[in-house]
Amino acid sequence: MTRSALLLCLLLSCLPPLHAATVERVEPENWWVGMRHRQVELMLHGQDIAALQARIAHPGVRVTGVQALDSPNYLFVTVEIDDDATPGALEIELLDGDAVAARHPWRVDAREPAPPRGFDARDAIYLVTPDRFANGDPGNDSVAGLREAADRANPDGRHGGDLAGMRAQLGYIASLGFTRLWPTPVLENDQPGYSYHGYAITDLYRVDPRMGSNDDYRALSREARAHGIGLVMDVVLNHIGSEHWWMRDLPSRDWINNAGRFSPTNHRRTTIQDPYAAPGDRIGFTDGWFVETMPDLNQRQPQLARYLIQNTLWWIESAGLAGIREDTFGYADAGFLSAWAKAVMDEYPDFAMVGEEWSPNPAIVAHWQRGKANASGHVPHMTSMMDFPLHIALRDALLRPDTWESGWTPLYEALANDFLYPDPQALVMFAENHDTTRLLAHVDGDLGLWKLGMAYIATMRGIPQFYYGSEVLLRGPSERRDGELRADMPGGWAGDAASAFTGAGLDARQREAQAFVRRLFNWRREATAVHGGRLVHYVPEGGVYVYFRDDGAQRVMVALNRNDSATPLPLARFADSIGHAREATDVLTGARLPLGESLLLPARAPLVLELD
């Protein structure tokens, strides 16, 4: 080669780079034009790429910064996307000096129509454990390359339920009157065992192949909307699974709490607000691990914090979500939780999110709801929280003997704590979920008490959440054994002897319960008084708890009778709430009832009346 040819070759970068590289991952894989969050920090992973620079040549898209951490195999590249950027495919070039050491495809997309509104008291949420709901595609029950295969005989194993199963039963869910679907996490959980529940995520950008694909998840959301149902994603910010690919090559030494070594959390959630809590106890709560298979994330690490925020925004935008349920909410860093929720609500002002703070103390739960002025200085942005205090009080009330200080009274008095919440109407009410014994087991199979509990969550202030299968009286154990309480939905598998979806093989009690749920929640879907009406409740007497909902256009009276026999209810005490109404319609039977001097309440049953 002549001297002039060599110079030309150098100018044209035709010599191989001194540092050849391969990019194995870029997360997120795309972003959108027109997002408020327009500066995106990409995580690039590949062998020895940390020393490289980055370049993008695409209209309206540019690299504004790069950051390397402790591992030589990560490069964090900040990309800014202008509002007038051209949607389409592009390449990220990694540079060793002036030479291109690696290229990787990326893209910016035009935005789809805005996601649906979030959830509020107009909605009722149907909670599903996907692996146990319906097996729509038996071909993905076990997937080569993933650690745990299907074993339906094992209560703690994978049973094969999937996204296809949920898609096939969207009509059924809608027919029950539910308007939001919350599946427990569906992202990859490539753990050796006990992976069906979804809370040990090993890839935050990938649906577990045993559930389906990312495209299947988008299809679920799209088809759910066609049935009048919004999809709520279960998000885990506190921890990952021990087989997450990060654990083989951590981006930084401080990525995982306790230097990446197992140290259990003390579960002392009061330490976040306790002005006297020892700093070590507070750190022991937030930085401790749930279990050894769930490494605890350090959200104070800035690249990780941005990664988690962007991951949430990506799923909302990508899948057209209608809401988020955030797992183990208070266990993550409080400052991060504020920044995360604010970023979501800034991007999607009509969105809704509910956090899990499993405490019987309403002051602890209220600390996290948007609008709460906290002495700690924490500024929350969560629209909703799971109402664990009222959940616990309800379950106690159904079993306690009827005395002056027991029976319904503790539930009645628990509601008085609503003054602590900025917006009690936005709280999510529930009688059971995937982490509790089922209500039917709690009341030892008593269908009357079960109906009382379900009627309460459907008519009380807030947003009701119902757990799949309870409409056909899935019972489960009386003590918490997760694999058993998260039982397979009858009819979700070919060859099942009975089917909740078709009614085949159900016994009389199951049909009665399913009809009760269908009638109650379909009525609730149109019941404006329950959606936002004023609540007035009366001190329980003689085993009966009475309350009213009234929005001016509709008045509803609810009487919950825990007694074993029919009970006369004198109505003079409720004259202010009944007003001039002289008749009412029984919501559950359609019967017309006169409102005279008294009502005869059915034994061990709810009476829900629309007043004329």
Coordinates of C-alpha atoms in Angstrom, one line a residue:
M1 CA 0.0 0.0 0.0
T2 CA 1.4 3.4 -1.0
R3 CA 1.8 6.2 1.6
S4 CA -1.0 8.2 0.1
A5 CA -3.3 5.1 0.0
L6 CA -2.5 4.4 3.7
L7 CA -3.4 8.0 4.6
L8 CA -6.6 7.8 2.7
C9 CA -7.5 4.5 4.4
L10 CA -6.9 6.1 7.8
L11 CA -9.1 9.0 6.9
L12 CA -11.9 6.7 5.8
S13 CA -11.5 4.6 8.9
C14 CA -11.0 1.5 6.8
L15 CA -8.6 0.0 9.3
P16 CA -10.1 -2.2 12.0
P17 CA -10.6 -0.4 15.4
L18 CA -8.0 -1.1 18.0
H19 CA -10.9 -2.1 20.3
A20 CA -13.4 -4.4 18.6
A21 CA -16.5 -4.9 20.7
T22 CA -19.9 -6.5 20.7
V23 CA -23.0 -5.0 22.3
E24 CA -25.1 -7.8 23.8
R25 CA -28.0 -5.7 25.2
V26 CA -29.4 -2.2 24.9
E27 CA -32.2 -1.4 27.4
P28 CA -34.7 0.1 26.7
E29 CA -34.8 -1.2 23.1
N30 CA -36.7 1.9 21.9
W31 CA -38.2 5.2 23.0
W32 CA -40.9 7.5 21.6
V33 CA -41.0 10.9 20.1
G34 CA -43.0 13.4 22.1
M35 CA -42.5 12.0 25.6
R36 CA -42.0 14.4 28.5
H37 CA -39.2 12.1 29.5
R38 CA -37.1 12.8 26.4
Q39 CA -33.7 12.3 27.9
V40 CA -33.3 8.5 28.0
E41 CA -30.3 6.8 29.7
L42 CA -29.6 3.6 27.8
M43 CA -27.9 0.7 29.5
L44 CA -25.5 -1.0 27.1
H45 CA -23.9 -4.3 28.0
G46 CA -21.1 -6.0 26.2
Q47 CA -17.5 -7.2 26.7
D48 CA -15.1 -4.3 27.6
I49 CA -17.3 -1.5 26.3
A50 CA -16.9 0.9 29.3
A51 CA -14.0 2.8 27.8
L52 CA -15.8 3.6 24.5
Q53 CA -17.7 6.7 23.4
A54 CA -21.1 6.7 21.7
R55 CA -22.6 8.4 18.6
I56 CA -26.0 8.5 16.9
A57 CA -26.5 10.0 13.5
H58 CA -30.3 10.4 13.2
P59 CA -32.5 13.5 12.8
G60 CA -33.5 14.9 16.2
V61 CA -31.7 12.2 18.2
R62 CA -28.3 12.8 19.8
V63 CA -26.0 11.5 22.5
T64 CA -25.5 14.0 25.3
G65 CA -23.4 11.9 27.7
V66 CA -21.8 8.6 28.6
Q67 CA -21.1 7.1 32.0
A68 CA -19.1 4.1 33.0
L69 CA -19.4 2.4 36.4
D70 CA -17.3 -0.3 38.1
S71 CA -17.8 -3.1 35.6
P72 CA -15.9 -2.8 32.3
N73 CA -18.9 -4.3 30.5
Y74 CA -21.4 -1.6 30.9
L75 CA -21.8 1.8 29.3
F76 CA -24.7 4.2 30.1
V77 CA -25.5 6.4 27.2
T78 CA -27.8 9.4 27.6
V79 CA -29.8 10.1 24.4
E80 CA -32.0 13.2 23.9
I81 CA -35.0 13.0 21.6
D82 CA -36.4 16.2 20.1
D83 CA -40.1 16.6 19.6
D84 CA -39.5 16.9 15.9
A85 CA -37.3 13.8 15.7
T86 CA -37.9 11.5 12.8
P87 CA -39.4 8.1 14.0
G88 CA -37.6 5.1 12.7
A89 CA -34.7 2.7 13.0
L90 CA -31.2 4.0 13.8
E91 CA -27.8 2.7 14.9
I92 CA -25.8 3.4 18.1
E93 CA -22.2 3.5 17.2
L94 CA -19.5 2.8 19.9
L95 CA -16.3 4.6 19.1
D96 CA -12.7 3.7 19.9
G97 CA -11.1 7.0 19.1
D98 CA -12.4 7.8 15.6
A99 CA -13.0 4.1 14.7
V100 CA -16.3 2.4 15.1
A101 CA -15.8 -0.5 17.5
A102 CA -19.4 -1.7 17.5
R103 CA -22.8 -0.9 16.2
H104 CA -26.2 -1.8 17.6
P105 CA -29.7 -1.1 16.3
W106 CA -32.1 1.1 18.2
R107 CA -35.2 3.0 17.2
V108 CA -37.5 5.9 18.1
D109 CA -41.2 5.4 17.5
A110 CA -44.2 7.6 17.0
R111 CA -46.5 7.4 20.0
E112 CA -49.7 5.4 20.0
P113 CA -52.9 7.1 21.3
A114 CA -52.8 8.0 24.9
P115 CA -53.1 5.1 27.4
P116 CA -56.6 4.7 28.9
R117 CA -57.5 6.5 32.1
G118 CA -56.3 5.0 35.3
F119 CA -58.6 3.4 37.8
D120 CA -60.8 5.0 40.3
A121 CA -64.0 4.3 42.3
R122 CA -65.9 3.7 39.1
D123 CA -63.9 0.6 38.6
A124 CA -63.7 -2.9 40.1
I125 CA -60.4 -4.8 39.8
Y126 CA -60.2 -8.5 39.1
L127 CA -56.9 -9.9 40.4
V128 CA -55.4 -13.0 38.7
T129 CA -52.4 -15.2 39.4
P130 CA -51.7 -15.9 35.7
D131 CA -50.0 -19.3 36.1
R132 CA -53.1 -20.6 37.9
F133 CA -55.9 -18.9 35.9
A134 CA -56.1 -20.5 32.4
N135 CA -53.8 -22.4 30.2
G136 CA -54.4 -21.0 26.7
D137 CA -51.2 -22.4 25.1
P138 CA -50.0 -25.7 26.5
G139 CA -47.1 -25.5 24.1
N140 CA -45.3 -23.0 26.3
D141 CA -45.8 -24.8 29.6
S142 CA -42.1 -25.8 29.7
V143 CA -39.6 -23.8 27.6
A144 CA -36.1 -25.0 26.7
G145 CA -33.4 -22.9 28.3
L146 CA -35.6 -21.9 31.3
R147 CA -34.9 -23.5 34.6
E148 CA -38.3 -24.6 35.9
A149 CA -40.6 -26.9 33.9
A150 CA -44.3 -27.3 34.4
D151 CA -45.5 -29.6 37.1
R152 CA -49.2 -29.2 37.8
A153 CA -49.1 -31.8 40.6
N154 CA -46.8 -29.6 42.6
P155 CA -48.8 -26.8 44.5
D156 CA -45.6 -24.7 44.4
G157 CA -44.7 -25.5 40.8
R158 CA -45.6 -24.0 37.5
H159 CA -49.0 -25.1 36.2
G160 CA -49.1 -23.5 32.8
G161 CA -51.5 -20.6 33.0
D162 CA -50.5 -17.9 30.5
L163 CA -51.4 -14.7 28.7
A164 CA -53.3 -16.7 26.1
G165 CA -55.5 -18.0 28.8
M166 CA -56.3 -14.6 30.1
R167 CA -57.0 -13.3 26.6
A168 CA -59.4 -16.2 26.0
Q169 CA -61.4 -15.3 29.2
L170 CA -61.6 -11.5 28.9
G171 CA -65.3 -11.8 28.0
Y172 CA -65.9 -13.9 31.2
I173 CA -64.2 -11.3 33.4
A174 CA -66.2 -8.5 31.8
S175 CA -69.4 -10.5 32.2
L176 CA -68.8 -10.5 36.0
G177 CA -68.8 -6.7 36.0
F178 CA -65.1 -6.0 36.4
T179 CA -63.4 -3.1 34.6
R180 CA -59.8 -3.6 35.5
L181 CA -57.5 -6.7 35.3
W182 CA -54.5 -7.0 37.6
P183 CA -52.3 -10.0 36.9
T184 CA -49.5 -10.7 39.3
P185 CA -46.1 -10.2 37.5
V186 CA -45.7 -11.8 34.1
L187 CA -42.1 -10.8 33.4
E188 CA -39.3 -13.5 33.2
N189 CA -38.7 -15.4 36.4
D190 CA -36.0 -17.8 35.4
Q191 CA -35.5 -19.2 38.9
P192 CA -34.7 -22.9 39.7
G193 CA -38.0 -23.3 41.6
Y194 CA -41.1 -21.5 43.0
S195 CA -41.0 -19.2 40.0
Y196 CA -44.7 -19.2 39.1
H197 CA -45.7 -16.2 41.3
G198 CA -43.6 -13.8 39.3
Y199 CA -42.0 -11.7 42.0
A200 CA -38.4 -12.8 41.4
I201 CA -37.9 -11.1 38.1
T202 CA -34.8 -12.0 36.0
D203 CA -35.4 -9.7 33.0
L204 CA -37.3 -6.5 33.5
Y205 CA -37.9 -6.0 29.8
R206 CA -39.1 -9.5 28.8
V207 CA -42.4 -11.3 29.4
D208 CA -41.7 -14.8 30.6
P209 CA -41.8 -17.1 27.6
R210 CA -43.9 -19.6 29.6
M211 CA -46.5 -16.8 29.8
G212 CA -46.1 -15.6 26.2
S213 CA -44.2 -12.8 24.5
N214 CA -44.1 -9.0 24.8
D215 CA -46.3 -8.8 21.8
D216 CA -48.8 -11.2 23.5
Y217 CA -48.8 -8.8 26.5
R218 CA -49.6 -5.9 24.2
A219 CA -52.4 -7.9 22.6
L220 CA -53.8 -8.7 26.0
S221 CA -54.0 -5.0 26.9
R222 CA -55.5 -4.1 23.5
E223 CA -58.1 -6.9 23.6
A224 CA -58.9 -6.1 27.2
R225 CA -59.7 -2.5 26.3
A226 CA -62.1 -3.8 23.6
H227 CA -64.0 -5.5 26.5
G228 CA -64.1 -2.4 28.6
I229 CA -61.2 -3.6 30.8
G230 CA -58.0 -1.7 31.5
L231 CA -54.8 -3.7 32.3
V232 CA -53.0 -3.0 35.6
M233 CA -49.3 -4.1 35.7
D234 CA -47.7 -5.5 38.9
V235 CA -44.4 -3.7 39.2
V236 CA -41.5 -4.7 41.5
L237 CA -39.0 -2.0 42.4
N238 CA -37.6 -3.4 45.6
H239 CA -35.8 -6.5 44.4
I240 CA -35.0 -8.9 41.6
G241 CA -34.6 -12.6 41.3
S242 CA -31.2 -14.1 42.2
E243 CA -30.8 -15.5 38.7
H244 CA -31.2 -12.0 37.1
W245 CA -28.5 -11.6 34.5
W246 CA -27.2 -8.6 36.4
M247 CA -26.1 -10.9 39.2
R248 CA -23.4 -12.5 37.0
D249 CA -21.9 -9.0 36.3
L250 CA -23.1 -6.2 38.5
P251 CA -22.8 -2.7 36.8
S252 CA -21.5 -1.3 40.1
R253 CA -20.5 -2.4 43.5
D254 CA -23.4 -0.6 45.1
W255 CA -26.1 -1.9 42.7
I256 CA -27.4 -4.4 45.3
N257 CA -27.8 -3.6 48.9
N258 CA -25.5 -5.0 51.6
A259 CA -22.7 -5.4 49.0
G260 CA -24.6 -8.0 47.2
R261 CA -24.8 -10.4 50.2
F262 CA -27.9 -11.7 51.7
S263 CA -29.0 -9.9 54.9
P264 CA -32.7 -10.2 55.7
T265 CA -35.0 -7.2 56.2
N266 CA -36.3 -6.6 59.7
H267 CA -39.8 -5.8 58.2
R268 CA -40.1 -2.8 60.6
R269 CA -42.1 -0.6 58.3
T270 CA -42.8 2.0 61.1
T271 CA -39.1 3.0 61.1
I272 CA -39.7 5.1 58.0
Q273 CA -41.9 7.5 59.9
D274 CA -40.8 6.9 63.5
P275 CA -39.0 10.0 64.7
Y276 CA -37.2 8.0 67.3
A277 CA -36.1 5.0 65.1
A278 CA -32.4 4.1 65.2
P279 CA -30.9 4.8 61.8
G280 CA -29.6 1.2 61.6
D281 CA -33.1 -0.1 62.1
R282 CA -34.4 2.1 59.3
I283 CA -31.7 0.8 57.0
G284 CA -32.3 -2.7 58.2
F285 CA -35.9 -2.4 56.9
T286 CA -35.2 -0.8 53.5
D287 CA -31.9 -2.4 52.6
G288 CA -32.5 -5.9 53.9
W289 CA -33.5 -8.7 51.5
F290 CA -36.9 -10.4 51.6
V291 CA -35.3 -13.8 51.0
E292 CA -32.0 -15.0 49.7
T293 CA -33.4 -15.6 46.2
M294 CA -34.5 -11.9 46.0
P295 CA -31.5 -9.5 46.0
D296 CA -32.5 -6.1 47.3
L297 CA -32.0 -3.2 44.8
N298 CA -30.2 0.0 45.9
Q299 CA -32.4 2.7 44.4
R300 CA -30.0 5.4 45.7
Q301 CA -27.7 4.3 42.9
P302 CA -28.5 7.0 40.2
Q303 CA -28.2 4.8 37.1
L304 CA -30.3 2.1 38.7
A305 CA -32.9 4.6 39.7
R306 CA -33.2 6.0 36.2
Y307 CA -33.3 2.5 34.8
L308 CA -36.3 1.6 37.0
I309 CA -38.2 4.8 36.3
Q310 CA -37.6 4.3 32.5
N311 CA -38.6 0.7 32.7
T312 CA -42.0 1.6 34.2
L313 CA -42.6 4.4 31.6
W314 CA -41.6 2.0 28.8
W315 CA -44.2 -0.6 29.9
I316 CA -47.0 2.0 30.3
E317 CA -46.3 3.4 26.8
S318 CA -45.5 0.1 25.1
A319 CA -48.5 -1.8 26.5
G320 CA -51.1 1.0 26.9
L321 CA -51.5 0.2 30.6
A322 CA -54.4 1.5 32.7
G323 CA -52.6 1.4 36.0
I324 CA -49.8 0.0 38.2
R325 CA -49.9 -2.0 41.4
E326 CA -46.5 -1.6 43.0
D327 CA -45.2 -4.4 45.2
T328 CA -43.6 -4.1 48.7
F329 CA -43.9 -0.4 48.3
G330 CA -42.3 1.0 51.5
Y331 CA -39.3 -1.3 51.4
A332 CA -37.7 0.7 48.6
D333 CA -35.8 4.0 49.2
A334 CA -38.4 6.7 50.1
G335 CA -36.7 9.4 48.1
F336 CA -36.6 7.2 45.0
L337 CA -40.3 6.2 45.5
S338 CA -41.2 9.9 45.4
A339 CA -39.2 10.5 42.2
W340 CA -40.5 7.3 40.5
A341 CA -44.1 8.1 41.1
K342 CA -43.7 11.7 40.2
A343 CA -42.1 10.8 36.9
V344 CA -45.0 8.5 36.1
M345 CA -47.7 11.0 37.0
D346 CA -45.9 13.9 35.2
E347 CA -45.9 11.8 32.1
Y348 CA -49.5 10.4 32.5
P349 CA -51.6 12.8 34.6
D350 CA -54.7 10.7 34.3
F351 CA -52.9 7.5 35.3
A352 CA -53.4 5.6 38.6
M353 CA -51.1 3.6 40.8
V354 CA -51.7 1.6 44.0
G355 CA -49.0 0.7 46.4
E356 CA -48.7 -2.3 48.8
E357 CA -48.0 -1.2 52.4
W358 CA -49.1 -4.2 54.5
S359 CA -49.8 -2.4 57.7
P360 CA -52.8 -2.4 60.0
N361 CA -52.0 1.2 60.9
P362 CA -53.7 3.7 58.7
A363 CA -51.1 6.4 59.6
I364 CA -48.4 4.2 58.1
V365 CA -50.4 3.6 54.9
A366 CA -51.6 7.3 54.5
H367 CA -47.9 8.4 54.6
W368 CA -47.5 7.2 51.0
Q369 CA -50.7 8.7 49.3
R370 CA -50.5 11.7 47.1
G371 CA -51.4 14.9 48.9
K372 CA -50.3 13.8 52.4
A373 CA -48.2 16.4 54.3
N374 CA -45.7 14.3 56.2
A375 CA -43.7 15.4 59.2
S376 CA -40.8 13.4 57.7
G377 CA -40.7 15.6 54.7
H378 CA -41.5 12.8 52.3
V379 CA -43.6 14.0 49.4
P380 CA -45.7 11.1 48.0
H381 CA -47.2 10.9 44.5
M382 CA -49.1 7.6 44.7
T383 CA -52.8 8.1 43.8
S384 CA -53.8 5.0 45.8
M385 CA -52.7 2.5 48.4
M386 CA -54.0 -0.9 49.3
D387 CA -56.4 -0.5 52.3
F388 CA -54.8 -3.1 54.6
P389 CA -56.2 -1.5 57.8
L390 CA -59.8 -1.9 56.6
H391 CA -59.1 -5.3 55.1
I392 CA -57.9 -6.5 58.5
A393 CA -60.8 -4.9 60.3
L394 CA -63.3 -6.5 57.9
R395 CA -62.0 -10.0 58.4
D396 CA -62.0 -9.6 62.1
A397 CA -65.5 -8.2 62.1
L398 CA -66.9 -11.2 60.3
L399 CA -65.7 -13.6 63.0
R400 CA -65.8 -11.7 66.3
P401 CA -68.7 -12.3 68.7
D402 CA -71.3 -9.6 68.7
T403 CA -70.6 -7.5 71.9
W404 CA -70.5 -3.8 72.6
E405 CA -66.9 -3.6 71.6
S406 CA -66.8 -6.3 69.0
G407 CA -68.8 -7.6 66.1
W408 CA -69.1 -4.9 63.5
T409 CA -67.9 -2.1 65.9
P410 CA -64.2 -2.3 65.2
L411 CA -64.9 -2.1 61.4
Y412 CA -67.2 0.9 62.0
E413 CA -64.6 2.6 64.1
A414 CA -61.7 1.8 61.7
L415 CA -63.5 3.8 59.0
A416 CA -63.2 6.9 61.2
N417 CA -59.5 6.9 60.5
D418 CA -60.2 8.1 57.0
F419 CA -59.4 11.6 58.1
L420 CA -55.7 10.5 57.9
Y421 CA -55.9 9.9 54.1
P422 CA -55.7 12.7 51.5
D423 CA -58.2 10.7 49.4
P424 CA -59.9 7.7 51.0
Q425 CA -62.2 7.3 48.0
A426 CA -59.1 6.3 46.0
L427 CA -58.0 3.5 48.3
V428 CA -58.3 -0.1 47.0
M429 CA -60.5 -2.3 49.2
F430 CA -60.2 -6.0 49.3
A431 CA -61.4 -9.0 51.4
E432 CA -58.5 -11.2 50.2
N433 CA -55.6 -11.3 47.8
H434 CA -52.8 -13.6 46.5
D435 CA -51.0 -13.2 49.9
T436 CA -53.8 -13.9 52.3
T437 CA -56.0 -16.9 53.0
R438 CA -59.1 -16.8 50.9
L439 CA -62.2 -15.3 52.6
L440 CA -64.1 -18.5 52.3
A441 CA -61.4 -20.3 54.3
H442 CA -61.3 -17.5 56.8
V443 CA -65.0 -17.8 57.5
D444 CA -64.8 -21.7 57.5
G445 CA -67.0 -22.1 54.5
D446 CA -69.9 -19.9 55.7
L447 CA -71.4 -18.6 52.5
G448 CA -73.4 -16.0 54.3
L449 CA -70.4 -14.4 55.9
W450 CA -68.6 -14.6 52.6
K451 CA -71.4 -12.7 50.9
L452 CA -71.3 -10.1 53.7
G453 CA -67.6 -9.5 53.1
M454 CA -68.0 -9.2 49.3
A455 CA -70.9 -6.9 49.5
Y456 CA -69.0 -4.6 51.9
I457 CA -66.0 -4.2 49.5
A458 CA -68.5 -3.6 46.6
T459 CA -70.5 -0.9 48.3
M460 CA -68.0 0.8 50.7
R461 CA -66.0 3.9 49.7
G462 CA -63.0 3.1 47.5
I463 CA -62.1 0.8 44.7
P464 CA -62.9 -2.9 45.2
Q465 CA -60.4 -5.7 44.3
F466 CA -61.6 -9.2 43.9
Y467 CA -59.4 -12.4 43.6
Y468 CA -60.0 -14.8 40.8
G469 CA -61.9 -18.0 41.5
S470 CA -63.7 -16.8 44.6
E471 CA -66.8 -16.4 42.5
V472 CA -66.9 -20.2 42.3
L473 CA -65.8 -20.6 45.9
L474 CA -62.2 -21.6 45.6
R475 CA -61.4 -22.0 49.3
G476 CA -57.8 -23.0 49.9
P477 CA -56.2 -23.7 53.3
S478 CA -57.2 -21.9 56.5
E479 CA -53.5 -21.3 57.2
R480 CA -51.5 -19.4 54.6
R481 CA -49.9 -21.8 52.1
D482 CA -49.4 -19.8 49.0
G483 CA -49.3 -22.5 46.4
E484 CA -52.6 -23.9 47.6
L485 CA -54.5 -20.7 48.0
R486 CA -53.5 -19.7 44.5
A487 CA -55.3 -22.8 43.2
D488 CA -56.1 -23.5 39.5
M489 CA -59.2 -21.9 38.2
P490 CA -61.8 -24.6 37.4
G491 CA -62.1 -24.9 33.6
G492 CA -58.7 -23.3 32.9
W493 CA -57.2 -26.6 31.8
A494 CA -58.4 -29.0 29.2
G495 CA -60.1 -32.0 31.0
D496 CA -61.1 -30.1 34.1
A497 CA -64.2 -31.7 35.7
A498 CA -65.8 -28.3 36.2
S499 CA -65.6 -24.9 34.6
A500 CA -66.1 -21.5 36.1
F501 CA -66.1 -20.1 32.5
T502 CA -69.0 -22.2 31.1
G503 CA -70.7 -23.3 34.4
A504 CA -70.3 -27.0 33.5
G505 CA -69.9 -29.2 36.6
L506 CA -70.4 -26.4 39.2
D507 CA -72.4 -27.4 42.2
A508 CA -75.4 -25.4 43.5
R509 CA -73.4 -23.3 46.0
Q510 CA -70.8 -22.4 43.3
R511 CA -73.6 -21.3 40.9
E512 CA -75.2 -19.3 43.7
A513 CA -71.9 -17.5 44.5
Q514 CA -71.1 -16.8 40.9
A515 CA -74.5 -15.4 40.3
F516 CA -74.2 -13.2 43.4
V517 CA -70.9 -11.8 42.2
R518 CA -72.1 -11.2 38.7
R519 CA -75.3 -9.4 39.9
L520 CA -73.5 -7.3 42.5
F521 CA -70.6 -6.1 40.4
N522 CA -72.6 -5.5 37.2
W523 CA -74.9 -3.4 39.3
R524 CA -72.0 -1.6 40.8
R525 CA -70.6 -0.7 37.4
E526 CA -73.5 1.7 36.9
A527 CA -74.1 2.7 40.5
T528 CA -73.0 6.3 40.6
A529 CA -73.8 6.7 44.3
V530 CA -71.2 4.0 45.1
H531 CA -68.7 5.5 42.7
G532 CA -68.5 8.8 44.5
G533 CA -71.5 9.4 46.7
R534 CA -71.5 10.7 50.2
L535 CA -71.1 8.0 52.8
V536 CA -73.0 8.0 56.1
H537 CA -72.8 5.0 58.4
Y538 CA -74.6 4.3 61.7
V539 CA -73.3 2.7 64.8
P540 CA -73.8 -1.1 64.5
E541 CA -76.6 -2.5 66.8
G542 CA -77.8 -6.0 67.3
G543 CA -75.5 -7.6 64.8
V544 CA -76.5 -5.2 62.0
Y545 CA -74.3 -2.5 60.3
V546 CA -76.1 0.0 58.1
Y547 CA -74.7 2.7 55.8
F548 CA -75.9 4.9 53.0
R549 CA -74.3 6.2 49.7
D550 CA -75.9 9.2 48.1
D551 CA -74.7 11.3 45.1
G552 CA -77.9 13.3 44.6
A553 CA -79.0 11.2 41.6
Q554 CA -79.0 7.9 43.4
R555 CA -79.4 6.7 47.0
V556 CA -78.2 3.3 48.2
M557 CA -78.9 1.7 51.6
V558 CA -76.7 -1.2 52.7
A559 CA -77.7 -3.3 55.7
L560 CA -75.3 -6.1 56.7
N561 CA -76.9 -8.7 59.0
R562 CA -74.5 -11.1 60.8
N563 CA -77.3 -12.8 62.8
D564 CA -78.2 -16.4 62.2
S565 CA -81.9 -15.5 61.9
A566 CA -83.9 -12.9 60.0
T567 CA -83.7 -9.6 61.9
P568 CA -86.3 -6.8 62.0
L569 CA -84.6 -3.4 61.4
P570 CA -86.6 -0.4 62.7
L571 CA -86.2 2.4 60.2
A572 CA -86.9 5.5 62.2
R573 CA -83.3 5.8 63.2
F574 CA -82.3 6.2 59.6
A575 CA -84.9 8.8 58.6
D576 CA -82.4 11.5 57.7
S577 CA -80.8 9.2 55.2
I578 CA -84.0 7.6 53.9
G579 CA -85.6 11.0 53.4
H580 CA -88.9 10.8 51.5
A581 CA -88.3 7.4 49.9
R582 CA -91.2 5.0 50.4
E583 CA -90.0 2.1 48.4
A584 CA -86.7 0.5 47.4
T585 CA -85.4 -2.1 45.0
D586 CA -83.4 -5.0 46.2
V587 CA -80.3 -4.9 44.0
L588 CA -79.5 -8.6 44.4
T589 CA -83.0 -10.0 43.7
G590 CA -84.9 -7.2 41.9
A591 CA -87.7 -7.4 44.5
R592 CA -89.6 -4.2 45.5
L593 CA -89.7 -3.5 49.2
P594 CA -91.8 -1.0 51.1
L595 CA -90.0 1.3 53.5
G596 CA -92.4 1.4 56.3
E597 CA -91.6 1.2 60.0
S598 CA -89.2 -1.6 59.6
L599 CA -87.4 -4.0 57.2
L600 CA -86.9 -7.7 57.8
L601 CA -83.3 -8.4 57.0
P602 CA -82.5 -11.9 55.7
A603 CA -80.3 -14.0 58.0
R604 CA -76.5 -13.8 57.6
A605 CA -76.8 -11.8 54.4
P606 CA -76.4 -8.4 52.9
L607 CA -79.3 -6.2 51.8
V608 CA -78.4 -3.7 49.2
L609 CA -81.3 -1.3 48.3
E610 CA -81.7 1.5 45.8
L611 CA -84.1 4.0 47.3
D612 CA -86.9 5.6 45.2

